[in-house]
JSON list of C-alpha atoms in Angstrom, two decimals:
[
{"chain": "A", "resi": 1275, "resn": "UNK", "atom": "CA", "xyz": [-33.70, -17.48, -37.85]},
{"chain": "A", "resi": 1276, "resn": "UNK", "atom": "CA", "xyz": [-31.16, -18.80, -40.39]},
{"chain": "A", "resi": 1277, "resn": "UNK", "atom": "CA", "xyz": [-31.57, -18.13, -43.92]},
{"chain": "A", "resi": 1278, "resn": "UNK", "atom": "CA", "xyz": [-33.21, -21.55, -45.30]},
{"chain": "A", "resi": 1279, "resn": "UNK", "atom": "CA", "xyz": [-30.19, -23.49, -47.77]},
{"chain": "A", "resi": 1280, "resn": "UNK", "atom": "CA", "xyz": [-31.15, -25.42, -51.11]},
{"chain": "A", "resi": 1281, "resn": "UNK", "atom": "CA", "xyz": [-29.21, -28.72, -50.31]},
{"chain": "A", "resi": 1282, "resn": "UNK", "atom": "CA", "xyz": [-27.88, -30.30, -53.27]},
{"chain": "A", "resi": 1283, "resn": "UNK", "atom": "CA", "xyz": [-25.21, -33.58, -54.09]},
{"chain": "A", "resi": 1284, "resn": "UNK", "atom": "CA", "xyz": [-23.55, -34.13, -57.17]},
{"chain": "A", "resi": 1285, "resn": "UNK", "atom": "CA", "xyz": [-24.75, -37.78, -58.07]},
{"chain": "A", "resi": 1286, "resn": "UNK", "atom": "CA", "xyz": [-27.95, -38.27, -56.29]},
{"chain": "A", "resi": 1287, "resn": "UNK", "atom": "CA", "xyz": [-31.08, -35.61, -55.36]},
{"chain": "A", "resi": 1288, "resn": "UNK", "atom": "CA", "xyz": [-31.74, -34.99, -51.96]},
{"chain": "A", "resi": 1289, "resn": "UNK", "atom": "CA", "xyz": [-35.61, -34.71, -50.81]},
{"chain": "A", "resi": 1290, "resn": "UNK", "atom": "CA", "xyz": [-37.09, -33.51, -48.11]},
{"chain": "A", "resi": 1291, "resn": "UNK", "atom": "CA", "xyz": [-39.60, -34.56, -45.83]},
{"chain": "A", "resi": 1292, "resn": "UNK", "atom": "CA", "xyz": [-42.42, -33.45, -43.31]},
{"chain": "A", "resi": 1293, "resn": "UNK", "atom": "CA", "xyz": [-45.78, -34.28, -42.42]},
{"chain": "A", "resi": 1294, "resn": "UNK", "atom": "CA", "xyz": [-49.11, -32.48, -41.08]},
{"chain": "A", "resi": 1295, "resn": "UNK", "atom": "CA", "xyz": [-51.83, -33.58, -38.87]},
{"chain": "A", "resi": 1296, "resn": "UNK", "atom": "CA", "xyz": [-50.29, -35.53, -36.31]},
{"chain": "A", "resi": 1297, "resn": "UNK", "atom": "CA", "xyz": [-52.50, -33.39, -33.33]},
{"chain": "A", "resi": 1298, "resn": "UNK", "atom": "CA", "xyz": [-56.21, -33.41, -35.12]},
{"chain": "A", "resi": 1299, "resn": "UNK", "atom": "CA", "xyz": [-58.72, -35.53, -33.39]},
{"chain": "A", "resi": 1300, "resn": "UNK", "atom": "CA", "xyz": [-59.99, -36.57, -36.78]},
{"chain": "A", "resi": 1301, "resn": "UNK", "atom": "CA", "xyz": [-58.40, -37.34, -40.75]},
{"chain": "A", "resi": 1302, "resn": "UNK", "atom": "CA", "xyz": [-55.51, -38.33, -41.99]},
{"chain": "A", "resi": 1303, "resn": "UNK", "atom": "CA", "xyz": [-51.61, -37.87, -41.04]},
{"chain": "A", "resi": 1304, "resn": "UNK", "atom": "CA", "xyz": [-49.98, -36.47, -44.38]},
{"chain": "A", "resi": 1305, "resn": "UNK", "atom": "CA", "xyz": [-46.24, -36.36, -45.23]},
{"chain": "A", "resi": 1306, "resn": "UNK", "atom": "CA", "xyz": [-44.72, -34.86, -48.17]},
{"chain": "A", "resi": 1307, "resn": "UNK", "atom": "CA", "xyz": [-40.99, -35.73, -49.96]},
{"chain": "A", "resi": 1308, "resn": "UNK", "atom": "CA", "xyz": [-40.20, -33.08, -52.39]},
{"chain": "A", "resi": 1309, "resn": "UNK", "atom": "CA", "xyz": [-37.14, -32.41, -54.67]},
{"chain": "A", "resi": 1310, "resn": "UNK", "atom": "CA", "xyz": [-36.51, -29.18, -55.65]},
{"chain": "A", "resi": 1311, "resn": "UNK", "atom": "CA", "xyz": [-35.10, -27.89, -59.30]},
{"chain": "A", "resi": 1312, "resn": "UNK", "atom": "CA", "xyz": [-31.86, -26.62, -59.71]},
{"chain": "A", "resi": 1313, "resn": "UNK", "atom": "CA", "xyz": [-33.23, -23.43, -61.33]},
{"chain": "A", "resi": 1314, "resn": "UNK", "atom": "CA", "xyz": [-36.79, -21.98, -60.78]},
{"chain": "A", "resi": 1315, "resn": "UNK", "atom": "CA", "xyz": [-37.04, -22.57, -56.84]},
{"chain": "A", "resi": 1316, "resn": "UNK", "atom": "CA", "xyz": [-40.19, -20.94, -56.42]},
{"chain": "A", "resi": 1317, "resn": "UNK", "atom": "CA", "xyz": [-40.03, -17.75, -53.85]},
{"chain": "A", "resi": 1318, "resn": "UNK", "atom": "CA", "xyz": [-41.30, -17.56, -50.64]},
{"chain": "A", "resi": 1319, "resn": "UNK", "atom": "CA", "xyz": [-40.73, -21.11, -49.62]},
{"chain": "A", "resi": 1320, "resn": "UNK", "atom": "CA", "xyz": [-40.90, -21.43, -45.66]},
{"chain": "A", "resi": 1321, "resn": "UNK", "atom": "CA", "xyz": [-42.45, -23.69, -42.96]},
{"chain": "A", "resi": 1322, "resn": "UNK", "atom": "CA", "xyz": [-45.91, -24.01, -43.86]},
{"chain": "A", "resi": 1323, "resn": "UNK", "atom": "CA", "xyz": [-47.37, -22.87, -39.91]},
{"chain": "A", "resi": 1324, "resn": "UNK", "atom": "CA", "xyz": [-46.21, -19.74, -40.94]},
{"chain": "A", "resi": 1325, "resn": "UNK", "atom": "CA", "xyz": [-47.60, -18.55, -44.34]},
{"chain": "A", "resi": 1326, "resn": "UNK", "atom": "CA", "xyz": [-51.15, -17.98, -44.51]},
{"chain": "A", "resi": 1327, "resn": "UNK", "atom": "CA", "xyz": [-53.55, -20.28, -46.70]},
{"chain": "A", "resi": 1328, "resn": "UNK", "atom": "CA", "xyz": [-53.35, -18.50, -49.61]},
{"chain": "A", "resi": 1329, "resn": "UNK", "atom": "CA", "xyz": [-49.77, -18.31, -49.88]},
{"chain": "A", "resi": 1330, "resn": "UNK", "atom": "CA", "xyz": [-49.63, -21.97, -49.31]},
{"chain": "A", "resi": 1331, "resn": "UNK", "atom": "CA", "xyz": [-52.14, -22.65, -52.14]},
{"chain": "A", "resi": 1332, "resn": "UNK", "atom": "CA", "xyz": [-49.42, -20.60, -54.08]},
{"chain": "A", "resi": 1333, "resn": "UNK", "atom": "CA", "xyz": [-46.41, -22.32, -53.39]},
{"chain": "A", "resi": 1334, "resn": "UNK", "atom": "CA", "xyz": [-47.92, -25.71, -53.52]},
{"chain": "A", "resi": 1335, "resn": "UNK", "atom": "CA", "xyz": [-49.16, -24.91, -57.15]},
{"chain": "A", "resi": 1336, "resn": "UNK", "atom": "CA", "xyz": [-45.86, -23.98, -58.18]},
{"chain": "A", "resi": 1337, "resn": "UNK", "atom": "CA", "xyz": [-44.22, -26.83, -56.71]},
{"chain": "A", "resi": 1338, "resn": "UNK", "atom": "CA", "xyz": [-46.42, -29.25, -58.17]},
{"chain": "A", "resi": 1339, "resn": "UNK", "atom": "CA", "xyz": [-45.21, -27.26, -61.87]},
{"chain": "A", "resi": 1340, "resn": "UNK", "atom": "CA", "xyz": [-41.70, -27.23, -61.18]},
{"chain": "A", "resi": 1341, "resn": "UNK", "atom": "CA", "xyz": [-40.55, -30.00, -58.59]},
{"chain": "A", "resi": 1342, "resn": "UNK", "atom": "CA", "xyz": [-40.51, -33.90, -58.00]},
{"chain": "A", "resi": 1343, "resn": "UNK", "atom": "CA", "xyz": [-43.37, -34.43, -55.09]},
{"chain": "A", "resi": 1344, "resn": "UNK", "atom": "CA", "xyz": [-44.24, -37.15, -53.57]},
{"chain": "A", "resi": 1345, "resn": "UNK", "atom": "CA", "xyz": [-47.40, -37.76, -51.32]},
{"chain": "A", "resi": 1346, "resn": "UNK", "atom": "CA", "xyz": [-47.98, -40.37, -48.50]},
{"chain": "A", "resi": 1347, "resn": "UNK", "atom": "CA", "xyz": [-51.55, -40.76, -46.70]},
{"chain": "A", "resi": 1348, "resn": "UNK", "atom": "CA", "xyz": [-52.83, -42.58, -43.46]},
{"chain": "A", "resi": 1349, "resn": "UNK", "atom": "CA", "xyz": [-56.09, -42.59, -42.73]},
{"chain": "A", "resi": 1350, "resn": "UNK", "atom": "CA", "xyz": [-57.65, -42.23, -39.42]},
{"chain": "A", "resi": 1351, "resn": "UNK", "atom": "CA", "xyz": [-58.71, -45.82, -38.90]},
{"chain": "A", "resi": 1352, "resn": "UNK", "atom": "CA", "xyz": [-54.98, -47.03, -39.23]},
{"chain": "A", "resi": 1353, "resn": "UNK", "atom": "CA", "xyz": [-53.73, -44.13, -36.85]},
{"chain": "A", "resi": 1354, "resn": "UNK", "atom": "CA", "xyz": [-55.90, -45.96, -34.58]},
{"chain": "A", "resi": 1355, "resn": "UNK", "atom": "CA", "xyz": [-54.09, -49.20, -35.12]},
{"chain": "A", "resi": 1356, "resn": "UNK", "atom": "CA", "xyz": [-50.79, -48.44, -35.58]},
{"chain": "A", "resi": 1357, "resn": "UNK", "atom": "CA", "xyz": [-50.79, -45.17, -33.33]},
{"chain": "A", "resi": 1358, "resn": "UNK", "atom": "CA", "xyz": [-49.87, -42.08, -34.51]},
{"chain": "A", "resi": 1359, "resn": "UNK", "atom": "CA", "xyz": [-45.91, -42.12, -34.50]},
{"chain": "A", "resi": 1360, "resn": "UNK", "atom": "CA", "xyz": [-45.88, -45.35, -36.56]},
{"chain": "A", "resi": 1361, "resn": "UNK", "atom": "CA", "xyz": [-48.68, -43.96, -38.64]},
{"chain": "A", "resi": 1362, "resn": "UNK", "atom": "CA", "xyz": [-46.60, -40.41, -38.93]},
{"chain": "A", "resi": 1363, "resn": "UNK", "atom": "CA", "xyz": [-43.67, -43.14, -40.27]},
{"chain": "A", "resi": 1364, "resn": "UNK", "atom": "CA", "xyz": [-45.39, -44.94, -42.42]},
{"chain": "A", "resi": 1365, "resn": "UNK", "atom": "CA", "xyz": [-47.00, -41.96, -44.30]},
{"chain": "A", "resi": 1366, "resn": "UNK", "atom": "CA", "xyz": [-43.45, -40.54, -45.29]},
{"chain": "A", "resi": 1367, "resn": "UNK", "atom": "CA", "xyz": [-42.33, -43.72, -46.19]},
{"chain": "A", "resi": 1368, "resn": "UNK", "atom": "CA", "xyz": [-45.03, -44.07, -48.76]},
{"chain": "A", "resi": 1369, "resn": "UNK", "atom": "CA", "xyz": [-44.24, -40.09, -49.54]},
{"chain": "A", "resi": 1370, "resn": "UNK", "atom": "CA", "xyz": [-41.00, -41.46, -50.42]},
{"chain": "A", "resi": 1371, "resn": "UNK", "atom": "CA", "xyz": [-42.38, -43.99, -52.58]},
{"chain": "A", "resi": 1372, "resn": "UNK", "atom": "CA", "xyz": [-44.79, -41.94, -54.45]},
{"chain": "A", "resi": 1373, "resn": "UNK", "atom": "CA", "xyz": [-41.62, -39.64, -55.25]},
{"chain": "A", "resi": 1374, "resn": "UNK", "atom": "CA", "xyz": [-39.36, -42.15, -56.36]},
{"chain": "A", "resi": 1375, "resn": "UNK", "atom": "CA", "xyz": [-42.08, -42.91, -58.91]},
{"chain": "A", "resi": 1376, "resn": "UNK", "atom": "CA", "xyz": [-42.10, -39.17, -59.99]},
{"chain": "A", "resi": 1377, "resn": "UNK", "atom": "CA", "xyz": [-38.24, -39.36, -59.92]},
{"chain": "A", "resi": 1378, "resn": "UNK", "atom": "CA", "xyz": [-38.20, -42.80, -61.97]},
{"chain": "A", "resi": 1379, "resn": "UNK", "atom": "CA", "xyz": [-35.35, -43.83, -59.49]},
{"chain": "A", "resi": 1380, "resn": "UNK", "atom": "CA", "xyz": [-34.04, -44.37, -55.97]},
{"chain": "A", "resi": 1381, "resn": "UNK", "atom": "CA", "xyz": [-33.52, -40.53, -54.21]},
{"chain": "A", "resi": 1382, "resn": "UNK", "atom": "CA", "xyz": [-30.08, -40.15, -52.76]},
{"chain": "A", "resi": 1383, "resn": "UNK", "atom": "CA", "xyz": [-30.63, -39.20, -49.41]},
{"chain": "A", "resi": 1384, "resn": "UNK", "atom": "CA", "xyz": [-33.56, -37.60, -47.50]},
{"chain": "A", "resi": 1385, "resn": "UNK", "atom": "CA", "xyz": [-33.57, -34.73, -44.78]},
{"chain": "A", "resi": 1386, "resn": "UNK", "atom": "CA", "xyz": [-36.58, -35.63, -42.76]},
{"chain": "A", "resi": 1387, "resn": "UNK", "atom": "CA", "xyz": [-38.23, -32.32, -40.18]},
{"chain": "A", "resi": 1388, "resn": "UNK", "atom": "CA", "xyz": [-37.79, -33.64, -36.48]},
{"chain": "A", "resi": 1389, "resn": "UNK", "atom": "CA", "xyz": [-35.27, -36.19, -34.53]},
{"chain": "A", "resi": 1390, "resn": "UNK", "atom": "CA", "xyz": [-37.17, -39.61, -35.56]},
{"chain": "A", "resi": 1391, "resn": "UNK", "atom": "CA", "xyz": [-36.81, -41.38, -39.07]},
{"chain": "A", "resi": 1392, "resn": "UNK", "atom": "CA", "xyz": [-38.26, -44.31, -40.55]},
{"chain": "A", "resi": 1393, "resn": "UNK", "atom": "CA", "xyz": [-36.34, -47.26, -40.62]},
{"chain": "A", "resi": 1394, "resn": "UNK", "atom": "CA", "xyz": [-35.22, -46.51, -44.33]},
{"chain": "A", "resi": 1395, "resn": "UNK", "atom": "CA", "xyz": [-33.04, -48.67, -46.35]},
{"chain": "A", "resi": 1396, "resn": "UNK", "atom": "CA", "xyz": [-31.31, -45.36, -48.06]},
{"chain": "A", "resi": 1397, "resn": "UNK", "atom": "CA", "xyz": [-29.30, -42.27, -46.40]},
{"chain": "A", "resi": 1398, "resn": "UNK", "atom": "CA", "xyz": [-31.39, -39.97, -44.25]},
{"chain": "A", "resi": 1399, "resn": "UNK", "atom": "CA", "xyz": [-30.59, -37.21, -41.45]},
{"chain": "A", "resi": 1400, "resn": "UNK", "atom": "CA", "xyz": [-33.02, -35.83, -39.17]},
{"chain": "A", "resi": 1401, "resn": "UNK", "atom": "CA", "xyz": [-33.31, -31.69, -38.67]},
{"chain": "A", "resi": 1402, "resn": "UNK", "atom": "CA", "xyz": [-34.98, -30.61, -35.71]},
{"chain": "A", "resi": 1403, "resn": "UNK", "atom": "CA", "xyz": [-36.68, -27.42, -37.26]},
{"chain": "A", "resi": 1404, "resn": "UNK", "atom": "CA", "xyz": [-35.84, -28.37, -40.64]},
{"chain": "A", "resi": 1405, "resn": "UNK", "atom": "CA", "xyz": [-38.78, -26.70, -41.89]},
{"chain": "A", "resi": 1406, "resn": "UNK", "atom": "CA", "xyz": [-37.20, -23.54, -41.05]},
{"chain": "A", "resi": 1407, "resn": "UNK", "atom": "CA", "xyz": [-33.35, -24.78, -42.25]},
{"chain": "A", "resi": 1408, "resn": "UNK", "atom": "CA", "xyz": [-34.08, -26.36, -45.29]},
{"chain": "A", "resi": 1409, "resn": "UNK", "atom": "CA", "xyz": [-36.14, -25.27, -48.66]},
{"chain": "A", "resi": 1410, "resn": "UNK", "atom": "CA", "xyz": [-36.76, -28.84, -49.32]},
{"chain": "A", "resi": 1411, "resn": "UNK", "atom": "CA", "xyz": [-38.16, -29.61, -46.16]},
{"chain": "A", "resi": 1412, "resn": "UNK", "atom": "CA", "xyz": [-40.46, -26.13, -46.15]},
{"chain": "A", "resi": 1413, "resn": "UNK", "atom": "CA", "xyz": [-40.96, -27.14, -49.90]},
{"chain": "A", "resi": 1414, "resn": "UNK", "atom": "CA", "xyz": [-42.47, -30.38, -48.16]},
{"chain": "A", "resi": 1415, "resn": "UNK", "atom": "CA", "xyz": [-43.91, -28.84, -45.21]},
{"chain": "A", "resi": 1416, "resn": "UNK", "atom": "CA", "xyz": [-46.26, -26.79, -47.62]},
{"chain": "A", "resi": 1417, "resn": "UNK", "atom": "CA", "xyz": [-47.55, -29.66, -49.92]},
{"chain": "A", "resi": 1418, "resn": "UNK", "atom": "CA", "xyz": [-48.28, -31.84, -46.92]},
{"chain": "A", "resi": 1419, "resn": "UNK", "atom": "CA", "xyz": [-50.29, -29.10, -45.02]},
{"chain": "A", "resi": 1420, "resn": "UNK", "atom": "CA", "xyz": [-52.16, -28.19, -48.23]},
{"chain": "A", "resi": 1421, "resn": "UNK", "atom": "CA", "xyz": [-52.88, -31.06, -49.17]},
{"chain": "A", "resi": 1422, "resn": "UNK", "atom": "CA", "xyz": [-54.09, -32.09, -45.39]},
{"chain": "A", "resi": 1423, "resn": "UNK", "atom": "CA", "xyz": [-55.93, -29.06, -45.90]},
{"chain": "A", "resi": 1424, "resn": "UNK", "atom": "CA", "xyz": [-58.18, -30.24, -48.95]},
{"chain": "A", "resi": 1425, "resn": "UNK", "atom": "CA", "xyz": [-59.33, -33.62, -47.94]},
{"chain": "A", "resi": 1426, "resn": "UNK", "atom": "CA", "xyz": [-60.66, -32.35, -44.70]},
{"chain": "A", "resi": 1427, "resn": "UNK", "atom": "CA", "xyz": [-62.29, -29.42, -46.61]},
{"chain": "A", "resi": 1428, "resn": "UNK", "atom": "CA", "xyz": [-63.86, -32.05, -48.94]},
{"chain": "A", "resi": 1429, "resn": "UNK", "atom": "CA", "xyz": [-64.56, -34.05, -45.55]},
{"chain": "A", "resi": 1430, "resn": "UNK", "atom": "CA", "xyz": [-66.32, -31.03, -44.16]},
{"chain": "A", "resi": 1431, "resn": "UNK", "atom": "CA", "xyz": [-68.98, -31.14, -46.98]},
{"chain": "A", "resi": 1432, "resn": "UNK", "atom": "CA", "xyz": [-70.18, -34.03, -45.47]},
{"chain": "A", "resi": 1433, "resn": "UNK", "atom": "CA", "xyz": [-69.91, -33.51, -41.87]},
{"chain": "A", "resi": 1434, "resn": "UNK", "atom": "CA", "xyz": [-70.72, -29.75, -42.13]},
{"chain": "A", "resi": 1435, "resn": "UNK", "atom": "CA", "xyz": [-71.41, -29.86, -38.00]},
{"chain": "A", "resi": 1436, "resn": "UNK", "atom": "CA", "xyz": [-67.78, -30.03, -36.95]},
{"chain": "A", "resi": 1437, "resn": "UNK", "atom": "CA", "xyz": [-66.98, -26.76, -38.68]},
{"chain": "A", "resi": 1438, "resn": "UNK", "atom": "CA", "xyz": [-63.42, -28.90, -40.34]},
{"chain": "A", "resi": 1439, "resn": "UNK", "atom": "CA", "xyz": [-63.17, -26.28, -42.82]},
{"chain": "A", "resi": 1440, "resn": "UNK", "atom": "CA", "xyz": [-61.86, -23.75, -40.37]},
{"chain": "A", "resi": 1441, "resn": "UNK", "atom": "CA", "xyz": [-60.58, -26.22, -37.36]},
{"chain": "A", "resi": 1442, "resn": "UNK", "atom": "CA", "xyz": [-58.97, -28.60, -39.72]},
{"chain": "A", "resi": 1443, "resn": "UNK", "atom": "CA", "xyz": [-60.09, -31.31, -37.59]},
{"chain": "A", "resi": 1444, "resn": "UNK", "atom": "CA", "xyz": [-57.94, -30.47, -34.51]},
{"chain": "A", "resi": 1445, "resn": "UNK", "atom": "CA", "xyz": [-59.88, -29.90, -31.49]},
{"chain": "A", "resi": 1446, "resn": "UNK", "atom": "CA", "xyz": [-60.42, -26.33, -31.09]},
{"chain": "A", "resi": 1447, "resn": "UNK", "atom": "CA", "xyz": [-63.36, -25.07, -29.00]},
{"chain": "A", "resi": 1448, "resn": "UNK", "atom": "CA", "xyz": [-66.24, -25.63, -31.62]},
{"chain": "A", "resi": 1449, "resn": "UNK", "atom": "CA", "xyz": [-64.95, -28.72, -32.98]},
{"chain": "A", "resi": 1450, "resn": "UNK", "atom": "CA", "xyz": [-64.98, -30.30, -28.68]},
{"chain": "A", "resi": 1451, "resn": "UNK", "atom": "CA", "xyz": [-68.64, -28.82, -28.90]},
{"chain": "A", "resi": 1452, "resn": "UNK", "atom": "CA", "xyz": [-69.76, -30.89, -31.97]},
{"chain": "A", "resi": 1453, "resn": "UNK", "atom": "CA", "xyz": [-68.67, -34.02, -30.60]},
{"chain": "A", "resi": 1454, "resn": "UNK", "atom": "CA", "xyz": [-70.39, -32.99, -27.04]},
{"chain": "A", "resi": 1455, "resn": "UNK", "atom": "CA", "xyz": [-73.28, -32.57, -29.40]},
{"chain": "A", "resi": 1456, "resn": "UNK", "atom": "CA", "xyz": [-73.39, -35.31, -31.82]},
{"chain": "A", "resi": 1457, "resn": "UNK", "atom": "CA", "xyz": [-70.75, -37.70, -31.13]},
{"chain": "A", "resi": 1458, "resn": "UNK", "atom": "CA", "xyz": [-67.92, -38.47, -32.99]},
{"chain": "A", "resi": 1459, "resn": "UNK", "atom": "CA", "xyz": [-68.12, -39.95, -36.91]},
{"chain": "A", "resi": 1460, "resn": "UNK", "atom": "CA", "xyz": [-65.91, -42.83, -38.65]},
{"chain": "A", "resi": 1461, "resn": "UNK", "atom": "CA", "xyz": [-63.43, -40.23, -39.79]},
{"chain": "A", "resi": 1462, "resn": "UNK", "atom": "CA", "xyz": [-62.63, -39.26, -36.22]},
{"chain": "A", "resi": 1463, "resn": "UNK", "atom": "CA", "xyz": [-59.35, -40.97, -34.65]},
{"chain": "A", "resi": 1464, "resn": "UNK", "atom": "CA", "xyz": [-60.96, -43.07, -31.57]},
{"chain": "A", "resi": 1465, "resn": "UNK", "atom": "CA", "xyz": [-57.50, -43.82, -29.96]},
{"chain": "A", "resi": 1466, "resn": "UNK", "atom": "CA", "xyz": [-57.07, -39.91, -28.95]},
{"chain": "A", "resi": 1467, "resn": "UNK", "atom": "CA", "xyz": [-58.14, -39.20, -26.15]},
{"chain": "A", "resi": 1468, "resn": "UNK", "atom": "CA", "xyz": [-61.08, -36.72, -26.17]},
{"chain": "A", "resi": 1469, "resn": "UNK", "atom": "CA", "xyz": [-62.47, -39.11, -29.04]},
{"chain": "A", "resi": 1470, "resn": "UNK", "atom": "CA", "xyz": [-62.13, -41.94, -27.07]},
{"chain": "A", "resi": 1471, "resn": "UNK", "atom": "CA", "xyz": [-64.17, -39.99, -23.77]},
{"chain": "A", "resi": 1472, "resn": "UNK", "atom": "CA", "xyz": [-66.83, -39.26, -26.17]},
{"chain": "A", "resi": 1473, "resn": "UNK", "atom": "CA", "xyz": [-67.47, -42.98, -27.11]},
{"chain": "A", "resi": 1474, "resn": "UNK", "atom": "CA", "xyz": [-67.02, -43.69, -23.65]},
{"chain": "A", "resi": 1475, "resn": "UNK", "atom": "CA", "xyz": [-69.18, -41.35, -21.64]},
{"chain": "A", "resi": 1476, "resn": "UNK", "atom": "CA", "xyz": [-72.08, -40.62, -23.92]},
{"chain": "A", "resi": 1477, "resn": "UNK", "atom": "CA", "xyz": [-70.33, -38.28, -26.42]},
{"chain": "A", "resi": 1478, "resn": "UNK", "atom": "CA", "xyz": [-68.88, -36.00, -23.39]},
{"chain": "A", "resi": 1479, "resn": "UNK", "atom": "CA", "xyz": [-66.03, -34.67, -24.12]},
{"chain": "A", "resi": 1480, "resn": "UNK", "atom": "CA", "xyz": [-63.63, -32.22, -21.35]},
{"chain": "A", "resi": 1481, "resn": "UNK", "atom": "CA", "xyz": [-64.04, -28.80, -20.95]},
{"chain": "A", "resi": 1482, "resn": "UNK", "atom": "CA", "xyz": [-60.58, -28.57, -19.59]},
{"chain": "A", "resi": 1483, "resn": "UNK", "atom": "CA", "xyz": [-59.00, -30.78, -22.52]},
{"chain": "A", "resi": 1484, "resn": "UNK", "atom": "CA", "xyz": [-56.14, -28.12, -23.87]},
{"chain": "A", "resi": 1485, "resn": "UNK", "atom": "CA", "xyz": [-56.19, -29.15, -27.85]},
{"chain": "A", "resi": 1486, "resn": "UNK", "atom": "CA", "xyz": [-52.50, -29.58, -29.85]},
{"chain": "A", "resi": 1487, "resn": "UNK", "atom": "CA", "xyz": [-52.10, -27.61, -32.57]},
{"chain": "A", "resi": 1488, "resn": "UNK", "atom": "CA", "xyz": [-48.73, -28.15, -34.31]},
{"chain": "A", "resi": 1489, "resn": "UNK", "atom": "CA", "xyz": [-48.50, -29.98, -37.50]}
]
């Protein structure tokens, strides 16, 4: 894997961009736009799939200390109307936002983690794998998983029987169980599929439904 690169112009900061949650049956889509320092990149910075939670919690606290961050949130109700591309667009496009507001101006150009972008009035490239390329984009990676992370921990509290605070709402084994058992709740995404089956058929969900896990 290539050594990841601090990308930096001369006139204008570069952010970068990424989002988590775009498989999970229920919560948000988060993306993330971070800006990195010049000096004090915090160590350790990588894609966020591949650092355990702790290390995340880590990084993210550090960033928060000594970089520009931005956060963008769609809730699972507008996944369902939008779908969850569009939804995916529109939270780094309000990431964006919220980091030009840290920033106090426009950013200069964004590297965003896949092959899509939002139709963005400012320079932006897309990086497949950028999340393993770029700092900014792990940098980004991490605040948007951690901070994924927390609200469906906090959502957990209240729904305690879909086990979130381990699955993270995707739809692992025990989490495909719950809704067999009790049905889906308003924070679950009803246009995905084994949501949708559940509403549909009495709460049954698949056995043989094979859950996506990246994000």
């Amino acid at each position: 894997m290539p050594s990841l690169k601090h990308e930096k112009l001369c006139l204008a900061p570069v952010a970068g961009v990424d989002e988590a949650g775009r498989g999970p049956l229920a919560g948000p889509v988060v993306a993330a736009a971070v800006i990195l320092p010049a000096k004090g990149i915090p160590r350790g910075l990588n894609d966020s799939k591949k650092l355990p939670a702790a290390e995340r919690a880590r990084l993210y606290g550090l960033l928060q200390q000594r970089a520009c961050v931005g956060v963008g949130v769609v809730e699972a109700d507008e996944i369902d109307t939008l779908n969850i591309y569009w939804a995916t667009m529109k939270a780094m496009t309000l990431a964006v936002e919220d980091l030009e507001r840290c920033l106090g101006s426009r950013v200069g150009h964004v590297l965003v983690d896949g092959n899509r972008l939002p139709k963005w009035g400012f320079a932006a490239t897309p990086i497949v794998k950028g999340d393993a390329i770029s700092l900014s984009i792990a940098a980004a990676s991490i605040v948007a998983k951690h901070t994924r992370d927390t609200i469906m921990r906090t959502h957990a509290e209240a729904h305690p029987q879909y086990n979130w605070h381990s699955n993270m709402g995707y739809g692992s084994p025990d989490h495909l169980r719950a809704l067999r058992e009790h049905g889906p709740c308003a924070l679950h995404r009803r246009s995905f599929r084994p949501v949708a089956e559940a509403f549909a058929k009495g709460f049954g969900v698949p056995e043989s439904f094979s859950p996506h896990t990246s994000g």
